[in-house]
Amino acid sequence: AVVSTQSGHYGRGKQEKRNEMVRSLLFDPELHTGSLLEKILVDIILPLGDNINKLHTPRFAFKWLMSHTKFPYIGIHLTKLAPPCLQLISSSHDENKILALKCFNLIIENIGRSEMKVNNFDHVICDEIMKLINHPSFEVLELSIPCSLSLMNLMTDPPHKLQELWRPNSFDMYLLSYLEYAAYETKSNRKHLYVKYLERIIQTCRQAIIKHLKSIVTLLIDYMKVRDVEEVRLSCLKCLKLLLVHGWPRICTHSIDILMCCVNVVAESHSDENTTVYNETRDFVLALKTLCNGSLDKHLECLKSFSNKGVKNMVAYVMEKKTGS
């Protein structure tokens, strides 16, 4: 009714009559039983086909309909809900992609794994969303990354244990693509998005992250060079701290590269008078040194001759903590 009355399907009726029809739909108690949902989908949304990309009102009426439909009716009607979403996400307009991602988020939140596997919708939807995790639009990227992560968690159990490390896993393939896209990113605000959700990936995979440890460390060292956006470096430090927990003892093989990266960050943040980044980096170096059991002591001693005052203060702080313990 919302779609039809506002897109001309009923002709030019009086405004009062149309408003009354809209009100009867919005407050119809059957909406929550799923029967009205099916009627609207079958009679109005599905016949639009590709035209849903072109008509403004049907698109947002569909989004409204999705937001007011909860478990279990989304799963019951997935075969009818998914096609319009797939039409929208394949559109060339970013506005339609954003709308589709919001709809997919609602589907993922209100559906079970077995229901998502009906007609292989899980793989079809995954393929479409994966195409967007390097999309040039920041708004699309901001929605597609968390949506893709939620979908992967719904489709499969991420590996948690070392014993599961070499088993074929769709989450593993997702991470490879994610790291590849992130490595080629050049814009600071988009780098912040990638590293922010990388923290969530590390927390999800835990010890199994060591399979991709070298790629992740290389990416984080590269991202730590971003000087204009403070949040990028802070998010990188959070990821590195998680790697100390979940990537030990292999993280120690990368300790010298990480230390040199942190020295550059300390020097720049001290020059920029950025105390937040400076203190966080200094504390991370202390944690790294403690974890590596003295293997960094020689390198820290050499850094005492460094000309930058911030680096000297950092080394003194780290060494004093050692003697104090």
PDB file of C-alpha atoms in Angstrom:
ATOM      1  CA  ALA A   1       0.000   0.000   0.000  1.00  0.00           C
ATOM      2  CA  VAL A   2       2.808   2.452   0.852  1.00  0.00           C
ATOM      3  CA  VAL A   3       4.565   1.671  -2.405  1.00  0.00           C
ATOM      4  CA  SER A   4       1.460   1.647  -4.567  1.00  0.00           C
ATOM      5  CA  THR A   5      -0.189   4.804  -3.240  1.00  0.00           C
ATOM      6  CA  GLN A   6       2.962   6.870  -3.549  1.00  0.00           C
ATOM      7  CA  SER A   7       4.296   5.540  -6.843  1.00  0.00           C
ATOM      8  CA  GLY A   8       1.161   5.992  -8.909  1.00  0.00           C
ATOM      9  CA  HIS A   9      -0.171   2.428  -8.997  1.00  0.00           C
ATOM     10  CA  TYR A  10      -3.588   3.597  -7.790  1.00  0.00           C
ATOM     11  CA  GLY A  11      -3.837   6.669 -10.007  1.00  0.00           C
ATOM     12  CA  ARG A  12      -4.569  10.167  -8.748  1.00  0.00           C
ATOM     13  CA  GLY A  13      -6.870   9.485  -5.857  1.00  0.00           C
ATOM     14  CA  LYS A  14      -7.673  12.007  -3.180  1.00  0.00           C
ATOM     15  CA  GLN A  15      -4.921  12.717  -0.659  1.00  0.00           C
ATOM     16  CA  GLU A  16      -7.162  11.853   2.312  1.00  0.00           C
ATOM     17  CA  LYS A  17      -7.970   8.416   0.910  1.00  0.00           C
ATOM     18  CA  ARG A  18      -4.310   7.657   0.255  1.00  0.00           C
ATOM     19  CA  ASN A  19      -3.294   8.778   3.732  1.00  0.00           C
ATOM     20  CA  GLU A  20      -5.959   6.553   5.236  1.00  0.00           C
ATOM     21  CA  MET A  21      -4.618   3.550   3.321  1.00  0.00           C
ATOM     22  CA  VAL A  22      -1.100   4.283   4.531  1.00  0.00           C
ATOM     23  CA  ARG A  23      -2.295   4.603   8.140  1.00  0.00           C
ATOM     24  CA  SER A  24      -4.169   1.295   7.907  1.00  0.00           C
ATOM     25  CA  LEU A  25      -0.959  -0.392   6.779  1.00  0.00           C
ATOM     26  CA  LEU A  26       1.322   1.152   9.372  1.00  0.00           C
ATOM     27  CA  PHE A  27      -0.872   0.178  12.296  1.00  0.00           C
ATOM     28  CA  ASP A  28      -2.147  -3.165  11.000  1.00  0.00           C
ATOM     29  CA  PRO A  29      -1.477  -5.786  13.728  1.00  0.00           C
ATOM     30  CA  GLU A  30      -0.991  -8.446  11.029  1.00  0.00           C
ATOM     31  CA  LEU A  31       2.361  -6.878  10.180  1.00  0.00           C
ATOM     32  CA  HIS A  32       3.929  -8.737  13.076  1.00  0.00           C
ATOM     33  CA  THR A  33       2.471 -12.102  12.055  1.00  0.00           C
ATOM     34  CA  GLY A  34       4.303 -12.163   8.749  1.00  0.00           C
ATOM     35  CA  SER A  35       1.174 -12.565   6.591  1.00  0.00           C
ATOM     36  CA  LEU A  36       1.068  -8.908   5.595  1.00  0.00           C
ATOM     37  CA  LEU A  37       4.811  -8.980   4.957  1.00  0.00           C
ATOM     38  CA  GLU A  38       4.354 -11.818   2.463  1.00  0.00           C
ATOM     39  CA  LYS A  39       1.456 -10.035   0.751  1.00  0.00           C
ATOM     40  CA  ILE A  40       3.464  -6.824   0.285  1.00  0.00           C
ATOM     41  CA  LEU A  41       6.499  -8.709  -0.991  1.00  0.00           C
ATOM     42  CA  VAL A  42       4.558 -10.863  -3.461  1.00  0.00           C
ATOM     43  CA  ASP A  43       2.090  -8.241  -4.684  1.00  0.00           C
ATOM     44  CA  ILE A  44       4.237  -5.094  -4.694  1.00  0.00           C
ATOM     45  CA  ILE A  45       7.993  -5.436  -4.166  1.00  0.00           C
ATOM     46  CA  LEU A  46       8.892  -8.546  -6.214  1.00  0.00           C
ATOM     47  CA  PRO A  47       6.958  -7.484  -9.366  1.00  0.00           C
ATOM     48  CA  LEU A  48       9.092  -4.329  -9.496  1.00  0.00           C
ATOM     49  CA  GLY A  49      12.196  -6.378 -10.338  1.00  0.00           C
ATOM     50  CA  ASP A  50      15.039  -4.156 -11.559  1.00  0.00           C
ATOM     51  CA  ASN A  51      12.769  -1.115 -11.267  1.00  0.00           C
ATOM     52  CA  ILE A  52      13.291  -1.067  -7.504  1.00  0.00           C
ATOM     53  CA  ASN A  53      16.673   0.562  -8.264  1.00  0.00           C
ATOM     54  CA  LYS A  54      14.941   3.438 -10.051  1.00  0.00           C
ATOM     55  CA  LEU A  55      11.902   4.175  -7.856  1.00  0.00           C
ATOM     56  CA  HIS A  56      12.647   6.189  -4.727  1.00  0.00           C
ATOM     57  CA  THR A  57       9.561   5.371  -2.661  1.00  0.00           C
ATOM     58  CA  PRO A  58       9.563   1.565  -3.101  1.00  0.00           C
ATOM     59  CA  ARG A  59      13.205   1.374  -2.018  1.00  0.00           C
ATOM     60  CA  PHE A  60      12.658   3.146   1.275  1.00  0.00           C
ATOM     61  CA  ALA A  61       9.295   1.489   1.838  1.00  0.00           C
ATOM     62  CA  PHE A  62      11.103  -1.831   1.520  1.00  0.00           C
ATOM     63  CA  LYS A  63      13.724  -0.697   4.047  1.00  0.00           C
ATOM     64  CA  TRP A  64      10.952   0.410   6.432  1.00  0.00           C
ATOM     65  CA  LEU A  65       9.258  -2.950   5.988  1.00  0.00           C
ATOM     66  CA  MET A  66      12.510  -4.770   6.779  1.00  0.00           C
ATOM     67  CA  SER A  67      13.163  -2.722   9.919  1.00  0.00           C
ATOM     68  CA  HIS A  68       9.702  -3.599  11.287  1.00  0.00           C
ATOM     69  CA  THR A  69      10.024  -7.324  10.623  1.00  0.00           C
ATOM     70  CA  LYS A  70      11.879  -9.383  13.207  1.00  0.00           C
ATOM     71  CA  PHE A  71      12.712 -12.986  14.017  1.00  0.00           C
ATOM     72  CA  PRO A  72      11.420 -15.464  12.859  1.00  0.00           C
ATOM     73  CA  TYR A  73       9.605 -13.877   9.899  1.00  0.00           C
ATOM     74  CA  ILE A  74      12.732 -12.668   8.104  1.00  0.00           C
ATOM     75  CA  GLY A  75      14.035 -16.247   7.967  1.00  0.00           C
ATOM     76  CA  ILE A  76      10.655 -17.576   6.838  1.00  0.00           C
ATOM     77  CA  HIS A  77      10.479 -15.104   3.939  1.00  0.00           C
ATOM     78  CA  LEU A  78      14.186 -14.934   3.078  1.00  0.00           C
ATOM     79  CA  THR A  79      13.611 -16.286  -0.448  1.00  0.00           C
ATOM     80  CA  LYS A  80      11.415 -13.237  -1.104  1.00  0.00           C
ATOM     81  CA  LEU A  81      13.450 -10.686   0.878  1.00  0.00           C
ATOM     82  CA  ALA A  82      16.867 -11.509  -0.594  1.00  0.00           C
ATOM     83  CA  PRO A  83      16.166 -10.785  -4.313  1.00  0.00           C
ATOM     84  CA  PRO A  84      15.238  -7.087  -3.813  1.00  0.00           C
ATOM     85  CA  CYS A  85      18.323  -6.654  -1.600  1.00  0.00           C
ATOM     86  CA  LEU A  86      20.508  -8.244  -4.271  1.00  0.00           C
ATOM     87  CA  GLN A  87      18.972  -5.963  -6.884  1.00  0.00           C
ATOM     88  CA  LEU A  88      19.785  -2.919  -4.771  1.00  0.00           C
ATOM     89  CA  ILE A  89      23.350  -3.940  -3.918  1.00  0.00           C
ATOM     90  CA  SER A  90      24.173  -4.604  -7.585  1.00  0.00           C
ATOM     91  CA  SER A  91      22.991  -1.116  -8.549  1.00  0.00           C
ATOM     92  CA  SER A  92      25.508   1.408  -9.851  1.00  0.00           C
ATOM     93  CA  HIS A  93      24.227   4.034  -7.386  1.00  0.00           C
ATOM     94  CA  ASP A  94      25.885   4.232  -3.965  1.00  0.00           C
ATOM     95  CA  GLU A  95      22.596   5.216  -2.349  1.00  0.00           C
ATOM     96  CA  ASN A  96      21.088   1.859  -3.342  1.00  0.00           C
ATOM     97  CA  LYS A  97      24.142  -0.056  -2.119  1.00  0.00           C
ATOM     98  CA  ILE A  98      23.944   1.675   1.268  1.00  0.00           C
ATOM     99  CA  LEU A  99      20.255   0.813   1.538  1.00  0.00           C
ATOM    100  CA  ALA A 100      20.943  -2.820   0.607  1.00  0.00           C
ATOM    101  CA  LEU A 101      23.715  -3.122   3.216  1.00  0.00           C
ATOM    102  CA  LYS A 102      21.372  -1.810   5.909  1.00  0.00           C
ATOM    103  CA  CYS A 103      18.796  -4.400   4.848  1.00  0.00           C
ATOM    104  CA  PHE A 104      21.380  -7.192   4.872  1.00  0.00           C
ATOM    105  CA  ASN A 105      22.413  -6.159   8.381  1.00  0.00           C
ATOM    106  CA  LEU A 106      18.797  -6.570   9.494  1.00  0.00           C
ATOM    107  CA  ILE A 107      18.649  -9.993   7.831  1.00  0.00           C
ATOM    108  CA  ILE A 108      21.888 -11.150   9.484  1.00  0.00           C
ATOM    109  CA  GLU A 109      20.716  -9.986  12.920  1.00  0.00           C
ATOM    110  CA  ASN A 110      17.404 -11.865  12.673  1.00  0.00           C
ATOM    111  CA  ILE A 111      18.281 -15.142  11.007  1.00  0.00           C
ATOM    112  CA  GLY A 112      20.006 -18.439  11.793  1.00  0.00           C
ATOM    113  CA  ARG A 113      22.825 -20.181   9.926  1.00  0.00           C
ATOM    114  CA  SER A 114      20.604 -22.980   8.578  1.00  0.00           C
ATOM    115  CA  GLU A 115      18.086 -20.474   7.190  1.00  0.00           C
ATOM    116  CA  MET A 116      20.836 -18.476   5.485  1.00  0.00           C
ATOM    117  CA  LYS A 117      22.016 -21.618   3.662  1.00  0.00           C
ATOM    118  CA  VAL A 118      18.648 -22.023   1.903  1.00  0.00           C
ATOM    119  CA  ASN A 119      19.190 -21.845  -1.887  1.00  0.00           C
ATOM    120  CA  ASN A 120      22.867 -20.981  -1.198  1.00  0.00           C
ATOM    121  CA  PHE A 121      21.872 -17.445  -0.250  1.00  0.00           C
ATOM    122  CA  ASP A 122      24.824 -17.298   2.158  1.00  0.00           C
ATOM    123  CA  HIS A 123      27.368 -17.584  -0.669  1.00  0.00           C
ATOM    124  CA  VAL A 124      25.432 -15.348  -3.051  1.00  0.00           C
ATOM    125  CA  ILE A 125      25.072 -12.584  -0.458  1.00  0.00           C
ATOM    126  CA  CYS A 126      28.680 -13.026   0.674  1.00  0.00           C
ATOM    127  CA  ASP A 127      29.981 -12.622  -2.885  1.00  0.00           C
ATOM    128  CA  GLU A 128      28.047  -9.386  -3.351  1.00  0.00           C
ATOM    129  CA  ILE A 129      29.133  -7.872  -0.032  1.00  0.00           C
ATOM    130  CA  MET A 130      32.765  -8.920  -0.542  1.00  0.00           C
ATOM    131  CA  LYS A 131      32.851  -6.846  -3.717  1.00  0.00           C
ATOM    132  CA  LEU A 132      32.258  -3.754  -1.594  1.00  0.00           C
ATOM    133  CA  ILE A 133      34.989  -4.066   1.054  1.00  0.00           C
ATOM    134  CA  ASN A 134      37.280  -1.999  -1.173  1.00  0.00           C
ATOM    135  CA  HIS A 135      34.568   0.235  -2.635  1.00  0.00           C
ATOM    136  CA  PRO A 136      35.721   3.802  -3.430  1.00  0.00           C
ATOM    137  CA  SER A 137      32.825   5.360  -1.503  1.00  0.00           C
ATOM    138  CA  PHE A 138      33.662   5.846   2.179  1.00  0.00           C
ATOM    139  CA  GLU A 139      29.989   5.553   3.179  1.00  0.00           C
ATOM    140  CA  VAL A 140      29.645   2.197   1.407  1.00  0.00           C
ATOM    141  CA  LEU A 141      32.934   0.924   2.863  1.00  0.00           C
ATOM    142  CA  GLU A 142      31.883   1.996   6.366  1.00  0.00           C
ATOM    143  CA  LEU A 143      28.831  -0.286   6.146  1.00  0.00           C
ATOM    144  CA  SER A 144      30.248  -3.127   4.060  1.00  0.00           C
ATOM    145  CA  ILE A 145      33.159  -4.090   6.354  1.00  0.00           C
ATOM    146  CA  PRO A 146      31.125  -4.697   9.554  1.00  0.00           C
ATOM    147  CA  CYS A 147      28.344  -6.279   7.482  1.00  0.00           C
ATOM    148  CA  SER A 148      30.808  -8.703   5.875  1.00  0.00           C
ATOM    149  CA  LEU A 149      32.285  -9.594   9.273  1.00  0.00           C
ATOM    150  CA  SER A 150      28.846 -10.281  10.752  1.00  0.00           C
ATOM    151  CA  LEU A 151      27.976 -12.425   7.749  1.00  0.00           C
ATOM    152  CA  MET A 152      31.195 -14.450   8.042  1.00  0.00           C
ATOM    153  CA  ASN A 153      30.505 -15.086  11.726  1.00  0.00           C
ATOM    154  CA  LEU A 154      27.021 -16.276  10.774  1.00  0.00           C
ATOM    155  CA  MET A 155      28.197 -18.511   7.920  1.00  0.00           C
ATOM    156  CA  THR A 156      31.085 -20.266   9.656  1.00  0.00           C
ATOM    157  CA  ASP A 157      32.884 -20.634  12.959  1.00  0.00           C
ATOM    158  CA  PRO A 158      36.161 -18.695  12.817  1.00  0.00           C
ATOM    159  CA  PRO A 159      39.197 -20.791  13.816  1.00  0.00           C
ATOM    160  CA  HIS A 160      40.097 -20.304  17.474  1.00  0.00           C
ATOM    161  CA  LYS A 161      42.602 -23.046  18.210  1.00  0.00           C
ATOM    162  CA  LEU A 162      45.976 -23.928  16.724  1.00  0.00           C
ATOM    163  CA  GLN A 163      44.634 -27.378  15.793  1.00  0.00           C
ATOM    164  CA  GLU A 164      42.145 -25.674  13.443  1.00  0.00           C
ATOM    165  CA  LEU A 165      44.853 -23.630  11.762  1.00  0.00           C
ATOM    166  CA  TRP A 166      45.228 -25.578   8.519  1.00  0.00           C
ATOM    167  CA  ARG A 167      41.625 -26.580   7.970  1.00  0.00           C
ATOM    168  CA  PRO A 168      39.957 -24.975   4.913  1.00  0.00           C
ATOM    169  CA  ASN A 169      37.805 -22.143   6.190  1.00  0.00           C
ATOM    170  CA  SER A 170      35.858 -19.414   4.418  1.00  0.00           C
ATOM    171  CA  PHE A 171      36.831 -16.993   7.187  1.00  0.00           C
ATOM    172  CA  ASP A 172      40.461 -17.618   6.263  1.00  0.00           C
ATOM    173  CA  MET A 173      39.819 -16.684   2.627  1.00  0.00           C
ATOM    174  CA  TYR A 174      37.943 -13.606   3.775  1.00  0.00           C
ATOM    175  CA  LEU A 175      40.909 -12.476   5.872  1.00  0.00           C
ATOM    176  CA  LEU A 176      43.297 -12.908   2.942  1.00  0.00           C
ATOM    177  CA  SER A 177      41.119 -10.655   0.773  1.00  0.00           C
ATOM    178  CA  TYR A 178      40.683  -8.166   3.607  1.00  0.00           C
ATOM    179  CA  LEU A 179      44.449  -7.843   4.174  1.00  0.00           C
ATOM    180  CA  GLU A 180      45.069  -7.490   0.439  1.00  0.00           C
ATOM    181  CA  TYR A 181      42.558  -4.657   0.089  1.00  0.00           C
ATOM    182  CA  ALA A 182      43.869  -2.945   3.224  1.00  0.00           C
ATOM    183  CA  ALA A 183      47.479  -3.156   1.997  1.00  0.00           C
ATOM    184  CA  TYR A 184      46.670  -1.222  -1.183  1.00  0.00           C
ATOM    185  CA  GLU A 185      44.704   1.510   0.607  1.00  0.00           C
ATOM    186  CA  THR A 186      46.221   5.016   0.507  1.00  0.00           C
ATOM    187  CA  LYS A 187      43.676   7.324   2.183  1.00  0.00           C
ATOM    188  CA  SER A 188      44.058   7.853   5.931  1.00  0.00           C
ATOM    189  CA  ASN A 189      40.353   7.825   6.830  1.00  0.00           C
ATOM    190  CA  ARG A 190      39.836   4.538   4.983  1.00  0.00           C
ATOM    191  CA  LYS A 191      42.953   3.062   6.610  1.00  0.00           C
ATOM    192  CA  HIS A 192      41.365   3.848   9.969  1.00  0.00           C
ATOM    193  CA  LEU A 193      38.321   1.776   9.016  1.00  0.00           C
ATOM    194  CA  TYR A 194      40.410  -1.207   7.959  1.00  0.00           C
ATOM    195  CA  VAL A 195      42.585  -1.233  11.078  1.00  0.00           C
ATOM    196  CA  LYS A 196      39.620  -0.630  13.399  1.00  0.00           C
ATOM    197  CA  TYR A 197      37.890  -3.786  12.199  1.00  0.00           C
ATOM    198  CA  LEU A 198      41.178  -5.699  12.012  1.00  0.00           C
ATOM    199  CA  GLU A 199      41.171  -5.457  15.807  1.00  0.00           C
ATOM    200  CA  ARG A 200      37.813  -7.251  15.820  1.00  0.00           C
ATOM    201  CA  ILE A 201      39.168  -9.943  13.464  1.00  0.00           C
ATOM    202  CA  ILE A 202      42.164 -10.618  15.734  1.00  0.00           C
ATOM    203  CA  GLN A 203      39.860 -10.920  18.757  1.00  0.00           C
ATOM    204  CA  THR A 204      37.692 -13.367  16.803  1.00  0.00           C
ATOM    205  CA  CYS A 205      40.497 -15.614  15.506  1.00  0.00           C
ATOM    206  CA  ARG A 206      42.674 -15.460  18.632  1.00  0.00           C
ATOM    207  CA  GLN A 207      45.598 -17.947  18.402  1.00  0.00           C
ATOM    208  CA  ALA A 208      44.708 -18.947  14.849  1.00  0.00           C
ATOM    209  CA  ILE A 209      45.759 -15.467  13.728  1.00  0.00           C
ATOM    210  CA  ILE A 210      49.412 -16.619  13.643  1.00  0.00           C
ATOM    211  CA  LYS A 211      48.798 -18.087  10.185  1.00  0.00           C
ATOM    212  CA  HIS A 212      48.594 -14.511   8.893  1.00  0.00           C
ATOM    213  CA  LEU A 213      50.920 -12.934  11.454  1.00  0.00           C
ATOM    214  CA  LYS A 214      53.569 -11.721   9.007  1.00  0.00           C
ATOM    215  CA  SER A 215      50.999 -10.073   6.707  1.00  0.00           C
ATOM    216  CA  ILE A 216      49.244  -8.396   9.631  1.00  0.00           C
ATOM    217  CA  VAL A 217      52.462  -7.096  11.197  1.00  0.00           C
ATOM    218  CA  THR A 218      53.632  -5.762   7.821  1.00  0.00           C
ATOM    219  CA  LEU A 219      50.293  -3.999   7.350  1.00  0.00           C
ATOM    220  CA  LEU A 220      50.345  -2.478  10.846  1.00  0.00           C
ATOM    221  CA  ILE A 221      53.930  -1.231  10.452  1.00  0.00           C
ATOM    222  CA  ASP A 222      52.903   0.450   7.194  1.00  0.00           C
ATOM    223  CA  TYR A 223      49.783   1.975   8.780  1.00  0.00           C
ATOM    224  CA  MET A 224      51.826   3.301  11.716  1.00  0.00           C
ATOM    225  CA  LYS A 225      53.419   5.723   9.250  1.00  0.00           C
ATOM    226  CA  VAL A 226      50.127   7.617   8.981  1.00  0.00           C
ATOM    227  CA  ARG A 227      50.837  10.856  10.803  1.00  0.00           C
ATOM    228  CA  ASP A 228      47.821  13.035  10.043  1.00  0.00           C
ATOM    229  CA  VAL A 229      45.126  10.825  11.644  1.00  0.00           C
ATOM    230  CA  GLU A 230      45.869   9.998  15.276  1.00  0.00           C
ATOM    231  CA  GLU A 231      43.217   7.278  15.436  1.00  0.00           C
ATOM    232  CA  VAL A 232      45.039   5.157  12.849  1.00  0.00           C
ATOM    233  CA  ARG A 233      48.140   4.839  15.025  1.00  0.00           C
ATOM    234  CA  LEU A 234      46.114   4.258  18.177  1.00  0.00           C
ATOM    235  CA  SER A 235      44.126   1.491  16.481  1.00  0.00           C
ATOM    236  CA  CYS A 236      47.371  -0.063  15.194  1.00  0.00           C
ATOM    237  CA  LEU A 237      48.743  -0.109  18.733  1.00  0.00           C
ATOM    238  CA  LYS A 238      45.574  -1.849  19.959  1.00  0.00           C
ATOM    239  CA  CYS A 239      46.030  -4.505  17.268  1.00  0.00           C
ATOM    240  CA  LEU A 240      49.702  -4.946  18.174  1.00  0.00           C
ATOM    241  CA  LYS A 241      48.798  -5.390  21.837  1.00  0.00           C
ATOM    242  CA  LEU A 242      46.349  -8.116  20.855  1.00  0.00           C
ATOM    243  CA  LEU A 243      49.067  -9.781  18.783  1.00  0.00           C
ATOM    244  CA  LEU A 244      51.286  -9.862  21.864  1.00  0.00           C
ATOM    245  CA  VAL A 245      48.574 -11.896  23.578  1.00  0.00           C
ATOM    246  CA  HIS A 246      47.420 -14.159  20.737  1.00  0.00           C
ATOM    247  CA  GLY A 247      50.550 -14.270  18.558  1.00  0.00           C
ATOM    248  CA  TRP A 248      53.117 -15.229  21.182  1.00  0.00           C
ATOM    249  CA  PRO A 249      55.767 -16.619  20.806  1.00  0.00           C
ATOM    250  CA  ARG A 250      55.935 -16.019  17.036  1.00  0.00           C
ATOM    251  CA  ILE A 251      55.398 -12.281  17.466  1.00  0.00           C
ATOM    252  CA  CYS A 252      58.928 -12.127  18.935  1.00  0.00           C
ATOM    253  CA  THR A 253      60.386 -12.897  15.494  1.00  0.00           C
ATOM    254  CA  HIS A 254      59.024  -9.547  14.326  1.00  0.00           C
ATOM    255  CA  SER A 255      60.029  -7.648  17.470  1.00  0.00           C
ATOM    256  CA  ILE A 256      62.940  -5.687  15.942  1.00  0.00           C
ATOM    257  CA  ASP A 257      60.844  -4.436  13.004  1.00  0.00           C
ATOM    258  CA  ILE A 258      58.042  -3.460  15.386  1.00  0.00           C
ATOM    259  CA  LEU A 259      60.505  -1.710  17.722  1.00  0.00           C
ATOM    260  CA  MET A 260      62.028   0.376  14.898  1.00  0.00           C
ATOM    261  CA  CYS A 261      58.543   1.347  13.762  1.00  0.00           C
ATOM    262  CA  CYS A 262      57.643   2.404  17.304  1.00  0.00           C
ATOM    263  CA  VAL A 263      60.858   4.468  17.558  1.00  0.00           C
ATOM    264  CA  ASN A 264      59.813   6.470  14.493  1.00  0.00           C
ATOM    265  CA  VAL A 265      56.327   6.979  15.936  1.00  0.00           C
ATOM    266  CA  VAL A 266      57.767   8.090  19.296  1.00  0.00           C
ATOM    267  CA  ALA A 267      60.094  10.576  17.598  1.00  0.00           C
ATOM    268  CA  GLU A 268      57.311  12.048  15.435  1.00  0.00           C
ATOM    269  CA  SER A 269      54.702  12.171  18.206  1.00  0.00           C
ATOM    270  CA  HIS A 270      57.186  13.893  20.532  1.00  0.00           C
ATOM    271  CA  SER A 271      57.918  16.477  17.837  1.00  0.00           C
ATOM    272  CA  ASP A 272      54.177  16.941  17.243  1.00  0.00           C
ATOM    273  CA  GLU A 273      53.549  17.155  21.015  1.00  0.00           C
ATOM    274  CA  ASN A 274      51.021  14.322  20.687  1.00  0.00           C
ATOM    275  CA  THR A 275      51.147  12.940  24.218  1.00  0.00           C
ATOM    276  CA  THR A 276      48.404  10.339  23.651  1.00  0.00           C
ATOM    277  CA  VAL A 277      50.203   8.531  20.843  1.00  0.00           C
ATOM    278  CA  TYR A 278      53.573   8.997  22.581  1.00  0.00           C
ATOM    279  CA  ASN A 279      52.422   7.449  25.880  1.00  0.00           C
ATOM    280  CA  GLU A 280      50.572   4.570  24.198  1.00  0.00           C
ATOM    281  CA  THR A 281      53.600   3.732  22.034  1.00  0.00           C
ATOM    282  CA  ARG A 282      55.970   3.943  24.982  1.00  0.00           C
ATOM    283  CA  ASP A 283      53.810   1.585  27.036  1.00  0.00           C
ATOM    284  CA  PHE A 284      53.584  -0.832  24.113  1.00  0.00           C
ATOM    285  CA  VAL A 285      57.390  -0.918  23.743  1.00  0.00           C
ATOM    286  CA  LEU A 286      57.631  -1.774  27.445  1.00  0.00           C
ATOM    287  CA  ALA A 287      55.157  -4.648  26.976  1.00  0.00           C
ATOM    288  CA  LEU A 288      57.032  -5.851  23.874  1.00  0.00           C
ATOM    289  CA  LYS A 289      60.391  -5.814  25.679  1.00  0.00           C
ATOM    290  CA  THR A 290      58.943  -7.711  28.648  1.00  0.00           C
ATOM    291  CA  LEU A 291      57.425 -10.356  26.390  1.00  0.00           C
ATOM    292  CA  CYS A 292      60.619 -10.860  24.387  1.00  0.00           C
ATOM    293  CA  ASN A 293      62.640 -11.778  27.489  1.00  0.00           C
ATOM    294  CA  GLY A 294      65.618  -9.482  27.030  1.00  0.00           C
ATOM    295  CA  SER A 295      66.169 -10.022  23.299  1.00  0.00           C
ATOM    296  CA  LEU A 296      65.575  -6.297  22.676  1.00  0.00           C
ATOM    297  CA  ASP A 297      67.930  -4.994  25.383  1.00  0.00           C
ATOM    298  CA  LYS A 298      70.881  -4.512  23.025  1.00  0.00           C
ATOM    299  CA  HIS A 299      68.755  -2.555  20.575  1.00  0.00           C
ATOM    300  CA  LEU A 300      67.372  -0.380  23.350  1.00  0.00           C
ATOM    301  CA  GLU A 301      70.915   0.341  24.579  1.00  0.00           C
ATOM    302  CA  CYS A 302      71.864   1.500  21.085  1.00  0.00           C
ATOM    303  CA  LEU A 303      68.865   3.848  21.035  1.00  0.00           C
ATOM    304  CA  LYS A 304      70.279   5.791  24.001  1.00  0.00           C
ATOM    305  CA  SER A 305      72.532   7.622  21.539  1.00  0.00           C
ATOM    306  CA  PHE A 306      69.545   8.675  19.438  1.00  0.00           C
ATOM    307  CA  SER A 307      69.361  12.461  19.042  1.00  0.00           C
ATOM    308  CA  ASN A 308      65.599  12.782  19.524  1.00  0.00           C
ATOM    309  CA  LYS A 309      64.680  13.658  23.105  1.00  0.00           C
ATOM    310  CA  GLY A 310      61.413  11.715  22.930  1.00  0.00           C
ATOM    311  CA  VAL A 311      63.220   8.516  22.005  1.00  0.00           C
ATOM    312  CA  LYS A 312      65.775   9.009  24.798  1.00  0.00           C
ATOM    313  CA  ASN A 313      62.966   9.509  27.327  1.00  0.00           C
ATOM    314  CA  MET A 314      61.181   6.403  26.029  1.00  0.00           C
ATOM    315  CA  VAL A 315      64.324   4.254  26.341  1.00  0.00           C
ATOM    316  CA  ALA A 316      65.003   5.579  29.854  1.00  0.00           C
ATOM    317  CA  TYR A 317      61.407   4.832  30.862  1.00  0.00           C
ATOM    318  CA  VAL A 318      61.580   1.263  29.501  1.00  0.00           C
ATOM    319  CA  MET A 319      64.975   0.508  31.073  1.00  0.00           C
ATOM    320  CA  GLU A 320      63.989   1.987  34.447  1.00  0.00           C
ATOM    321  CA  LYS A 321      60.936  -0.229  34.527  1.00  0.00           C
ATOM    322  CA  LYS A 322      63.232  -3.175  33.951  1.00  0.00           C
ATOM    323  CA  THR A 323      65.571  -2.325  36.837  1.00  0.00           C
ATOM    324  CA  GLY A 324      62.603  -1.492  39.031  1.00  0.00           C
ATOM    325  CA  SER A 325      61.140  -4.967  38.490  1.00  0.00           C
TER     326      SER A 325
END
